XYZ file of C-alpha atoms in Angstrom:
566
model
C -25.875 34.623 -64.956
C -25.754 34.676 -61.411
C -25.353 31.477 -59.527
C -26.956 31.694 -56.236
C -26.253 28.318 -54.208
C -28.069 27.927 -50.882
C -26.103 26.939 -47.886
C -26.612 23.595 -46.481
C -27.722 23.909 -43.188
C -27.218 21.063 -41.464
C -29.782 19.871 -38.301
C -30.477 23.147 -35.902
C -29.141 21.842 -32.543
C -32.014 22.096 -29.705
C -29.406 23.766 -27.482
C -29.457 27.206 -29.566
C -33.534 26.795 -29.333
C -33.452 26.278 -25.821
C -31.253 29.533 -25.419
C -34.391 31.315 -26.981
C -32.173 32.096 -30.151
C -35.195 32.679 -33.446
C -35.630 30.003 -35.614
C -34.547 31.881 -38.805
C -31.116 33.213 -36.428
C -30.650 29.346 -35.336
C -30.648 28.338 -38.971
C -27.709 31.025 -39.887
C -25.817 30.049 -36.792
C -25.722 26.124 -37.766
C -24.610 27.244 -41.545
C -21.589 29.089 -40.180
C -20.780 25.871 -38.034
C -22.043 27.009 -34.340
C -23.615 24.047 -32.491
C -23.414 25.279 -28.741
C -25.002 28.878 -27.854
C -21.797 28.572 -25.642
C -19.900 29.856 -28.856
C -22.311 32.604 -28.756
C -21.059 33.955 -25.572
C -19.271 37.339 -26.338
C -18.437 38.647 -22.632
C -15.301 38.835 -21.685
C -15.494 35.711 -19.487
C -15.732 33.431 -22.324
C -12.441 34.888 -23.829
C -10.058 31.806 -23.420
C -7.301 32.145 -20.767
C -3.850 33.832 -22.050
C -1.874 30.851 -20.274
C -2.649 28.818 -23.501
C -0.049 31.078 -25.389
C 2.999 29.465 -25.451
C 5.638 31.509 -24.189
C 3.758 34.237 -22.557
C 5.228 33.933 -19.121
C 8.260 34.364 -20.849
C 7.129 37.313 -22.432
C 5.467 39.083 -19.110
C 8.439 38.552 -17.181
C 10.510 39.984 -19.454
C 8.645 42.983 -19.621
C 7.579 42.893 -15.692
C 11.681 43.099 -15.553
C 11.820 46.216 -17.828
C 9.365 48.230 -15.695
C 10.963 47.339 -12.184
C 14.696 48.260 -14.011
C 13.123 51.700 -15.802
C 14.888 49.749 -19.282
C 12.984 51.614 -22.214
C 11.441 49.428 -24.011
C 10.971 50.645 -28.077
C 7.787 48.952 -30.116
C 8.158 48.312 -33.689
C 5.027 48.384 -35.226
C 3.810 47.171 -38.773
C 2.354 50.099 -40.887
C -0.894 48.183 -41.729
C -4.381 48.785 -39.614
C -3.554 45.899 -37.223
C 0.378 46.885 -36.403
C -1.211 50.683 -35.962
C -3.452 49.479 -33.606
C -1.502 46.918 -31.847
C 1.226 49.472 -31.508
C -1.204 51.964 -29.751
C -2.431 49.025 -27.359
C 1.139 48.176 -26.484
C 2.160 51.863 -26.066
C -1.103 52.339 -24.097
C -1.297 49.087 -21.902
C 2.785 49.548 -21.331
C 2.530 53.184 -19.980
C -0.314 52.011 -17.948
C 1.874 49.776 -16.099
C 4.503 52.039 -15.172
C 6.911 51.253 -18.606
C 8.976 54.003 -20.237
C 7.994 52.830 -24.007
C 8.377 54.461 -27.199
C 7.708 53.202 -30.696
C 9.171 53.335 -33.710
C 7.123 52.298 -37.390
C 8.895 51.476 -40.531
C 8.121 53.303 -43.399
C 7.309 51.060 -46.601
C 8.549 52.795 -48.950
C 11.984 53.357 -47.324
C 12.341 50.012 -44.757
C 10.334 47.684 -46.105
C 8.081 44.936 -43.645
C 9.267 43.795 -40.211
C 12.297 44.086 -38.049
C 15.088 44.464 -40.097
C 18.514 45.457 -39.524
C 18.143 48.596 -40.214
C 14.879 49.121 -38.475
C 16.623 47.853 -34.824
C 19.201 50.401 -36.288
C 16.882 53.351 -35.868
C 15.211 51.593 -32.999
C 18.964 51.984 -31.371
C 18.606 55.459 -31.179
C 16.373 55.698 -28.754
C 18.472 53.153 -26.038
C 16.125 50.639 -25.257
C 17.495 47.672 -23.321
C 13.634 45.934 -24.872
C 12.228 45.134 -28.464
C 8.555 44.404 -28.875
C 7.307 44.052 -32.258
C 3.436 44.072 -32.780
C 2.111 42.268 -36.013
C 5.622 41.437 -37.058
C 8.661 39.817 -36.609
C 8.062 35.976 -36.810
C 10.290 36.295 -39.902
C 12.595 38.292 -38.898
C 15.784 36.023 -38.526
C 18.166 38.492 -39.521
C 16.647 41.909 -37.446
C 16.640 39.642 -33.913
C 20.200 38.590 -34.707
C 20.985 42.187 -35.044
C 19.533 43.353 -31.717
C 21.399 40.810 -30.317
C 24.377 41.536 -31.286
C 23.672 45.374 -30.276
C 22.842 44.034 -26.751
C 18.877 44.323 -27.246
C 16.344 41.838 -26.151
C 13.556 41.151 -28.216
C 9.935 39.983 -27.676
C 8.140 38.797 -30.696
C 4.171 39.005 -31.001
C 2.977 38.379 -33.955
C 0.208 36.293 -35.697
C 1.781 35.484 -39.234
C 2.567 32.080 -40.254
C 6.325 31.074 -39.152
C 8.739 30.298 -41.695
C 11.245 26.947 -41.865
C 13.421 29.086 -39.185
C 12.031 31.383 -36.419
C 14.226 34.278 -35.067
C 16.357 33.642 -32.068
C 16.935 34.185 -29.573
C 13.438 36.109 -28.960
C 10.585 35.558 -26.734
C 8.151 34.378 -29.396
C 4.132 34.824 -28.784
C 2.561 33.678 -31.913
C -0.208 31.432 -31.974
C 0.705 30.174 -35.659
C 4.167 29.181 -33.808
C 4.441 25.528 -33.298
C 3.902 24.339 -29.672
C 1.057 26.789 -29.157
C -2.270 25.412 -27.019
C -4.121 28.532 -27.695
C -7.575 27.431 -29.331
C -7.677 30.468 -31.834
C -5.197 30.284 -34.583
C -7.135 33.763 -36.317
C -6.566 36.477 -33.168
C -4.994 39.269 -34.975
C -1.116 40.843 -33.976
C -3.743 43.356 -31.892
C -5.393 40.469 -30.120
C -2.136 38.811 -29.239
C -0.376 41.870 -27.928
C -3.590 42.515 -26.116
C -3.197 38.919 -24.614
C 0.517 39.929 -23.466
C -0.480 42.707 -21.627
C -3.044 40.753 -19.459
C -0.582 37.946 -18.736
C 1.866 41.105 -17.598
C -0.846 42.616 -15.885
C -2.059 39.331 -13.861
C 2.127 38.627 -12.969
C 2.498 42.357 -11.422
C -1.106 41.725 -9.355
C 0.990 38.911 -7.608
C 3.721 40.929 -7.187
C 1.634 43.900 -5.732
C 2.458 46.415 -8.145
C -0.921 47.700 -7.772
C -1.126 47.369 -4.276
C -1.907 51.449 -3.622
C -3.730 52.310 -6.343
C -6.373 50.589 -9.062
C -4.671 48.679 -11.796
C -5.261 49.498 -15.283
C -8.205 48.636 -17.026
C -7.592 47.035 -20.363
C -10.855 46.854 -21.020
C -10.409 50.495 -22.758
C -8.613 49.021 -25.092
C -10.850 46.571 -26.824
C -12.154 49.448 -29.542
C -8.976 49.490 -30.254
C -8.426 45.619 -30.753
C -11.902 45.544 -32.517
C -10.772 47.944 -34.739
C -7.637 46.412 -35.594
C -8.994 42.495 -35.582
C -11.567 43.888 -38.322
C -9.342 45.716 -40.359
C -7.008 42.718 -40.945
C -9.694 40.496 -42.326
C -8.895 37.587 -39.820
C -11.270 34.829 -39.433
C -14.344 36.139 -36.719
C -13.564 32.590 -34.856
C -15.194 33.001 -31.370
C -12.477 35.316 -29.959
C -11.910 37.138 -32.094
C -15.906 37.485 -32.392
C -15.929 38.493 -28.540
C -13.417 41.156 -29.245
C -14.961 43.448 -32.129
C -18.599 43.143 -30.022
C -16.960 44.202 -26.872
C -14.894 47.052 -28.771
C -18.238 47.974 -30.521
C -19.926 48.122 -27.360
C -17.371 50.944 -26.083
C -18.111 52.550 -28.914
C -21.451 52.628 -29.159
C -21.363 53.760 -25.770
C -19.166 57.015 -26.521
C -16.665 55.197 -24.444
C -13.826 55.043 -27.406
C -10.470 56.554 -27.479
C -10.475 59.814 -28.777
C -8.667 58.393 -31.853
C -11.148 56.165 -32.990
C -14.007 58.486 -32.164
C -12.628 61.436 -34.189
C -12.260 58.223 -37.116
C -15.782 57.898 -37.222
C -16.399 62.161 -37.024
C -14.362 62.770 -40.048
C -16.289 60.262 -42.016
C -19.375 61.891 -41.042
C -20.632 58.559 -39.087
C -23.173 57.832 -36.447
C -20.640 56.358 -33.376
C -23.780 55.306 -31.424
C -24.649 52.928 -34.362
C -21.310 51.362 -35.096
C -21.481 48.539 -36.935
C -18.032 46.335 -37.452
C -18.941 47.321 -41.542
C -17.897 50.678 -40.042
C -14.466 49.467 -38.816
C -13.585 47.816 -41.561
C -14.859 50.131 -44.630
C -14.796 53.124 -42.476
C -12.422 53.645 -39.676
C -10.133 50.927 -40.748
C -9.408 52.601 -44.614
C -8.363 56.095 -43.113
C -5.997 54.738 -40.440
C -4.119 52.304 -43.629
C -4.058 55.781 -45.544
C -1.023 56.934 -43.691
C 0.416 53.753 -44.040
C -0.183 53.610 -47.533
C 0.688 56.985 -49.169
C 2.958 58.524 -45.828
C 3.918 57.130 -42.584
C 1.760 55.062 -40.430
C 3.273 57.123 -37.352
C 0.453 59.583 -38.405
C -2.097 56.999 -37.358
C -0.610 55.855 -34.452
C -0.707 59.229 -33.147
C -4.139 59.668 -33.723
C -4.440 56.369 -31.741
C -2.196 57.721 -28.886
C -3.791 61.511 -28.811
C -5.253 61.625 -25.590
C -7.369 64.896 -26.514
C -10.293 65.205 -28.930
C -8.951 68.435 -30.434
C -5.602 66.721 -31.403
C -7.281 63.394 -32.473
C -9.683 65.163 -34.660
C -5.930 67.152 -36.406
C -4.803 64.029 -37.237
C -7.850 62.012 -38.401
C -8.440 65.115 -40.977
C -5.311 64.553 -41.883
C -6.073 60.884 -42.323
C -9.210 61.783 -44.352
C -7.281 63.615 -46.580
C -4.872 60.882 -47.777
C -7.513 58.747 -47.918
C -9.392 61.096 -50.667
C -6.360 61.151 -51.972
C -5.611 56.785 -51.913
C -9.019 56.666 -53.592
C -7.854 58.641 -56.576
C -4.784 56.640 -56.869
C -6.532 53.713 -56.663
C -9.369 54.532 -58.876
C -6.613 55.161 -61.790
C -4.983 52.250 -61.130
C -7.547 49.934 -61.239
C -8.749 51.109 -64.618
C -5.196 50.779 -66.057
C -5.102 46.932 -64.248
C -8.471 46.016 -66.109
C -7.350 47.870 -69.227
C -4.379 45.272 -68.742
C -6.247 42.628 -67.993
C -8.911 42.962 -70.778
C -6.373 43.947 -73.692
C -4.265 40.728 -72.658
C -4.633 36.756 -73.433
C -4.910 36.403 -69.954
C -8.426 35.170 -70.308
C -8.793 33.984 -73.182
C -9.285 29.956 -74.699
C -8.955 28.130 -71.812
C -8.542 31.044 -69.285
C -5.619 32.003 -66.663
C -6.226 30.405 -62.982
C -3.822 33.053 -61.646
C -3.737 37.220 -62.753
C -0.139 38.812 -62.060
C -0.581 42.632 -63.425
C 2.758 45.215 -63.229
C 3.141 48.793 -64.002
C 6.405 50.641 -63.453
C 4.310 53.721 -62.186
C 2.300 52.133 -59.975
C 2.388 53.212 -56.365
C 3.430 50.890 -53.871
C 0.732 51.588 -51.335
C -1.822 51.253 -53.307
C -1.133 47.426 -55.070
C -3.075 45.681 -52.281
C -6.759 47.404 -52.950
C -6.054 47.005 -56.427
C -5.294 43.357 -56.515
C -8.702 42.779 -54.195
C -10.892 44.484 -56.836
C -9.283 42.521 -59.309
C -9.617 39.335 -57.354
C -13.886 40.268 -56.655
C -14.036 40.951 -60.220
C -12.408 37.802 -61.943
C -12.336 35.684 -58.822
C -8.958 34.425 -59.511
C -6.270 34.803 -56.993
C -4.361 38.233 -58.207
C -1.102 39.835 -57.551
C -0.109 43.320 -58.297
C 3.141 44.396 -58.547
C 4.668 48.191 -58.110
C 8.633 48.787 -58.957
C 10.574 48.325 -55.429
C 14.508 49.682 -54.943
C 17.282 47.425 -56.797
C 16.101 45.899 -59.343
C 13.092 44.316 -57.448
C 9.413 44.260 -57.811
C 6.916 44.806 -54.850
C 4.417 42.774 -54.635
C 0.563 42.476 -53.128
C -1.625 39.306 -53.202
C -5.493 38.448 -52.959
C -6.580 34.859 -53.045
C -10.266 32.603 -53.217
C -11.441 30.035 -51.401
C -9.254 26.781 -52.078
C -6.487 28.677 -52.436
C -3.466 29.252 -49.745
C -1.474 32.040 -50.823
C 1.058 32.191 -48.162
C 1.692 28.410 -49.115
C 1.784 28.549 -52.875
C 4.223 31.671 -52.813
C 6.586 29.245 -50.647
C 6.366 26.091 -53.017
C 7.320 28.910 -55.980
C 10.728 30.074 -53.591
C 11.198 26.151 -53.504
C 10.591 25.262 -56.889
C 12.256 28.192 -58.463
C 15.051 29.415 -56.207
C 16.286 32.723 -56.336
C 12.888 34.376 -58.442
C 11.502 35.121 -54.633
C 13.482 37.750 -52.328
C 11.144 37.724 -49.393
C 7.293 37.035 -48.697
C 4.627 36.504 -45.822
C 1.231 36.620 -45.406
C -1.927 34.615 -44.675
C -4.316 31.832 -47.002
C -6.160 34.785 -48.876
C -3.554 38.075 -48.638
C 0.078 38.041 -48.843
C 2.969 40.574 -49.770
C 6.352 39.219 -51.592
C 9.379 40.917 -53.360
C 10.849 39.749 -56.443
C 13.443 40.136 -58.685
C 11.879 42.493 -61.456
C 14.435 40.069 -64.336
C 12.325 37.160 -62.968
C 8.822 38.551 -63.386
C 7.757 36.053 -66.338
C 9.160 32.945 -64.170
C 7.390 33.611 -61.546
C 3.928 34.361 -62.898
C 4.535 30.703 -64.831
C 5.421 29.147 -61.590
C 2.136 30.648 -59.838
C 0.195 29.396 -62.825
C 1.217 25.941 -62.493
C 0.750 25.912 -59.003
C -3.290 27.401 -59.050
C -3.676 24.798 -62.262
C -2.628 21.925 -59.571
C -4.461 23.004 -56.764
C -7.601 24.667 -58.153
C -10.459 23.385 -59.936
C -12.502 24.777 -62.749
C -15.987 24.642 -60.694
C -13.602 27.141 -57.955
C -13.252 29.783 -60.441
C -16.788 29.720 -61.297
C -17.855 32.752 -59.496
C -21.178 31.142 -56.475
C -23.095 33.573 -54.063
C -24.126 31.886 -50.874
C -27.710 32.039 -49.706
C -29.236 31.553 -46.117
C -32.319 30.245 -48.243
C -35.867 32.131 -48.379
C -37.591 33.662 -45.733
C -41.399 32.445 -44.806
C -44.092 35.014 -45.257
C -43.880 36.720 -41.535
C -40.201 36.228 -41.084
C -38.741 39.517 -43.162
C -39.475 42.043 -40.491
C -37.720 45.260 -38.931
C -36.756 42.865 -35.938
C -35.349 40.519 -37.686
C -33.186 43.623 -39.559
C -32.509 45.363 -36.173
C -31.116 42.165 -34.162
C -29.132 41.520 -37.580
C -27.391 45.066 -37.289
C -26.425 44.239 -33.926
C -24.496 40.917 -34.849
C -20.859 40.646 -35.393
C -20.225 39.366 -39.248
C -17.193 39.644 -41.018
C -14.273 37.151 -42.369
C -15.442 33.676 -42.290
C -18.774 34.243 -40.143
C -20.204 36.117 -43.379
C -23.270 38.147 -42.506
C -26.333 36.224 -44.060
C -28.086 36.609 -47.379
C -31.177 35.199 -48.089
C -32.848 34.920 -51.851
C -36.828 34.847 -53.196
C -38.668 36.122 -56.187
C -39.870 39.491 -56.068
C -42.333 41.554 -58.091
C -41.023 44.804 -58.893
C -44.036 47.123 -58.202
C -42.218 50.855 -58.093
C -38.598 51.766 -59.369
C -36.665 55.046 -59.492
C -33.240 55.930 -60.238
C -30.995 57.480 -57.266
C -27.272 58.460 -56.605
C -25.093 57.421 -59.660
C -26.393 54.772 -61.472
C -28.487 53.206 -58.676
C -31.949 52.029 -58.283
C -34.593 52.290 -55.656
C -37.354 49.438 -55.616
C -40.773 48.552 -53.492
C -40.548 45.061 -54.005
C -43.496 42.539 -53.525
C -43.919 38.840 -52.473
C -46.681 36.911 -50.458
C -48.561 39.862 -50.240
C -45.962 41.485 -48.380
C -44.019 44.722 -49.528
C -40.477 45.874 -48.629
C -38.175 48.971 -49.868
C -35.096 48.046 -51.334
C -32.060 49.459 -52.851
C -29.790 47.931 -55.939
C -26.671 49.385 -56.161
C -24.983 50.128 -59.636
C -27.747 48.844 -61.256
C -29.731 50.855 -63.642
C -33.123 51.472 -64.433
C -35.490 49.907 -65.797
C -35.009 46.598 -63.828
C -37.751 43.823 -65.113
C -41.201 43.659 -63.749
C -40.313 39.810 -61.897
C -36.421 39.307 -60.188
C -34.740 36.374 -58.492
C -32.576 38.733 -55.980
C -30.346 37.840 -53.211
C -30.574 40.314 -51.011
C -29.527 41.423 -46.901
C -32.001 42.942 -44.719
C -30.629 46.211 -43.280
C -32.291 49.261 -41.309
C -31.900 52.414 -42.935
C -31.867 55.553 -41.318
C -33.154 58.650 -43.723
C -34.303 62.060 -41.866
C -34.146 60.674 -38.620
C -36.208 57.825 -39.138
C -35.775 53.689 -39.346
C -37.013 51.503 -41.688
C -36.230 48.256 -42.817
C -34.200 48.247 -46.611
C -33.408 45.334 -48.423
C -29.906 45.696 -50.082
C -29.923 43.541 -53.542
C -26.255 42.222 -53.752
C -27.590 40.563 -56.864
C -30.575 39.740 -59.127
C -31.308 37.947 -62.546
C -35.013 38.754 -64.212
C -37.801 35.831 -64.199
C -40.602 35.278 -66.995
């Protein structure tokens, strides 16, 4: 049975009626917590200023020093969506600016996450007098002590959550750092690196560097940052809100780098109707391909290609592991659930926590595996692939009420030694263990989700925006919907009602195709994986979407789910 719970919305405030916002767009706003159409700004001027970052002066001199000295400066990048992206920003914005900048990408199955020893090892190679590392490196104790020692200064921008000890000495720009003023604590490693280059930018202004000629725009960067702030599920707080609708803008425009247009060409994808559903289930699962199942500098260099021709090379290219990721992943998540299923896991009182392992299991793959799992159970999940020595890799997806960066760190404290390494956010987080200390550890989660998680949290709840009134559920309403920014923690609204069922016809694999009927009022809709014959009379929670079939629009409602009335 479904449980559909409507969202309490608490009183509209008059100030987003007075901005002329729609009464039924008012009432979403207030549910996700707006209560100034201020916070519905998304131009650039409502961006907050970069000065809040703590140690970004720092950071811009530093690298204000390293153009005026031609010091190459080498960016290590993370081989996830967001270090791809932030990489090609840094690598972008640098050049811009008159730096001689190269980059350098660990490889996951070889390296391993973050600056490491060995990574400023092969980052030595290239002589730089200048680290940067972009969604990385707030961890890395042991990889800044090591470009010290090898005479290299390091600048740290990352977004992770610190550790007990941060890395010295490095320039650290982290808003999860303590001491940090800036307001969002969600901007993504793309978002903060994009914040260093405009505090760089602004100090070489004052210092005429772009006295005799135009100074870059980093404005052409934002489809980049959108891209990257989507694909890392961060929280869409206000910035980083203002971000993905400015980078969707650029897109929509056919103003994108060549990168991200030929992203959306391979998949076969209207650019001019970019949605951020298209970043994130899209654009952003081809780029994490290379990172997955090869090397992420593939999609970095179809971030960096300044020429359609080679852009479109290396997104096919992209396409084609990602064909291939799907495979992997489809047979791995039937083996999980075999796992799961054929197990005690579930059974009497139930597991809070699911740890799943397979020797065979591709490393690359663990993290979309443990996210089905977690949608499917709604337990937090962590799937484990065999590392190097004797250690297990490890990929984590968590619910609401439970912080997964955190528990992992009261299991290294409670049970020293069963934890190598681990990082991460509230709901996703990578670890390595020791592969002897498997059954310890999945005890040790266990106890911690039985102490910090209640039964009515694991009962699975869809949230509702409520009913529409007869007159409300129009293509308008669908259109202006399309055009909003939803994602991570601003989820894009659902509404519920009772429907008669008046027409129904199977489509696609397994799917049905419905004119649905209410208040004298019909609408087309579309349930996906659900079979026909669906009853005659549904509760269904549902999103209003415009479809586009044969070149024309209409307005579809998309039945997430649906039980069947008397």
């Amino acid at each position: 049975m479904v449980t559909i719970v409507r969202r309490v919305v608490p009183a509209i405030p008059t100030t987003l009626l007075d901005a002329g916002i729609s009464p039924v767009l008012a009432r979403v706003y207030s549910a996700r917590g707006i209560v100034d159409a201020r916070e519905l700004d998304h131009s650039l001027g409502a961006l907050p200023d970069f000065s809040a970052f703590h140690n970004i002066g720092a950071a811009a001199e530093r690298l204000a020093h390293a153009i005026a000295a031609a010091e190459r400066i080498v960016i290590v990048a993370d081989y996830d969506a967001d270090g791809a992206t932030a990489c090609a920003v840094a690598v972008r914005g640098l050049r811009a600016m008159g730096a001689d900048v190269r980059f350098v990408v660990p490889n996951r199955f070889e390296f391993g996450y973050g600056l490491t020893p060995e990574i400023v090892a092969l980052a030595a190679v290239q002589a730089p007098r200048l680290i940067v590392t972009v969604d990385n490196g707030i961890a890395s104790v042991d990889g800044v002590a090591a470009a010290a020692a090898a005479g290299i200064d390091v600048i740290v921008t990352d977004h992770h959550l610190p550790g007990d000890s941060l890395p010295a000495p490095a320039i650290i720009v982290n808003p999860n750092q303590p001491g940090c003023r800036f307001p969002s604590k969600h901007v993504a490693g793309v978002g903060v690196m994009f914040y260093v280059l405009c505090a760089l930018r602004a100090l070489l202004r004052t210092r005429g560097r772009f006295a005799s000629g135009a100074e870059p725009n980093l404005g052409a960067l934002l489809d980049l940052v959108a891209l990257g702030t989507v694909a890392d599920v961060v929280r869409l707080d206000h910035v980083n809100r203002i971000f993905v609708e400015q980078g969707l803008a650029r897109i929509r425009r056919g103003r994108a780098q060549p990168g991200v247009a030929a992203l959306f060409t391979v998949a076969g994808r209207d650019i001019e109707r970019a949605s951020a559903s298209d970043l994130g289930f899209v654009a952003g699962p081809r780029l994490n391909a290379a990172g997955r199942l090869a090397d992420m500098s593939l999609g970095i260099r179809c971030l960096l290609a300044d020429s359609h021709a080679e852009a479109e090379r290396t997104a096919r290219e992209l396409d084609r592991l990602n064909r291939e990721r799907r495979d992997i992943e489809a047979s791995m998540q039937d083996e999980a659930l075999a796992d799961v299923e054929q197990s005690d896991m579930l059974d009497d009182e139930g597991a809070y926590t699911l740890c799943v392992h397979r020797s065979q299991w591709h490393q690359g793959v663990i993290g979309i595996v443990a996210s089905r799992l977690k949608d499917r159970y709604h337990r937090p999940v962590i799937v484990f692939a065999q590392g190097a020595n004797g250690e297990l890799k490890g990929s984590g997806r968590s619910i609401a009420g439970f912080h997964l960066r955190d528990a992992l760190d009261i299991v290294s404290k409670r049970s020293p030694g069963v934890i190598v390494r681990f990082g991460g956010h509230a709901f996703a987080a990578g670890l390595t263990i020791r592969a002897r200390a498997l059954s310890d550890f999945i005890a040790a989660f266990e106890a911690i989700a039985r102490e910090t998680l209640s039964d009515a949290q694991l009962r699975r709840v869809h949230d509702s925006d409520g009913a529409l009134e007869p007159g409300e559920l129009t293509f308008a309403l669908g259109a202006t919907l399309s055009q909003c920014v939803w994602g991570q923690g601003f989820p894009p609204p659902m509404f519920d009602d009772r429907f008669d069922v008046l027409e129904q016809h199977a489509v696609g694999s397994g799917h049905a195709r419905l004119i649905l009927a209410r208040a004298g009022e019909r609408f087309a809709a579309i349930a996906f994986r659900t079979p026909v014959p669906m009853p005659s009379r549904i509760h269904a929670l549902y999103r209003p979407e415009i479809n586009q079939w044969q070149g024309l629009l209409n307005l579809e409602l998309v039945i997430d789910h649906w039980t069947a009335l008397a």
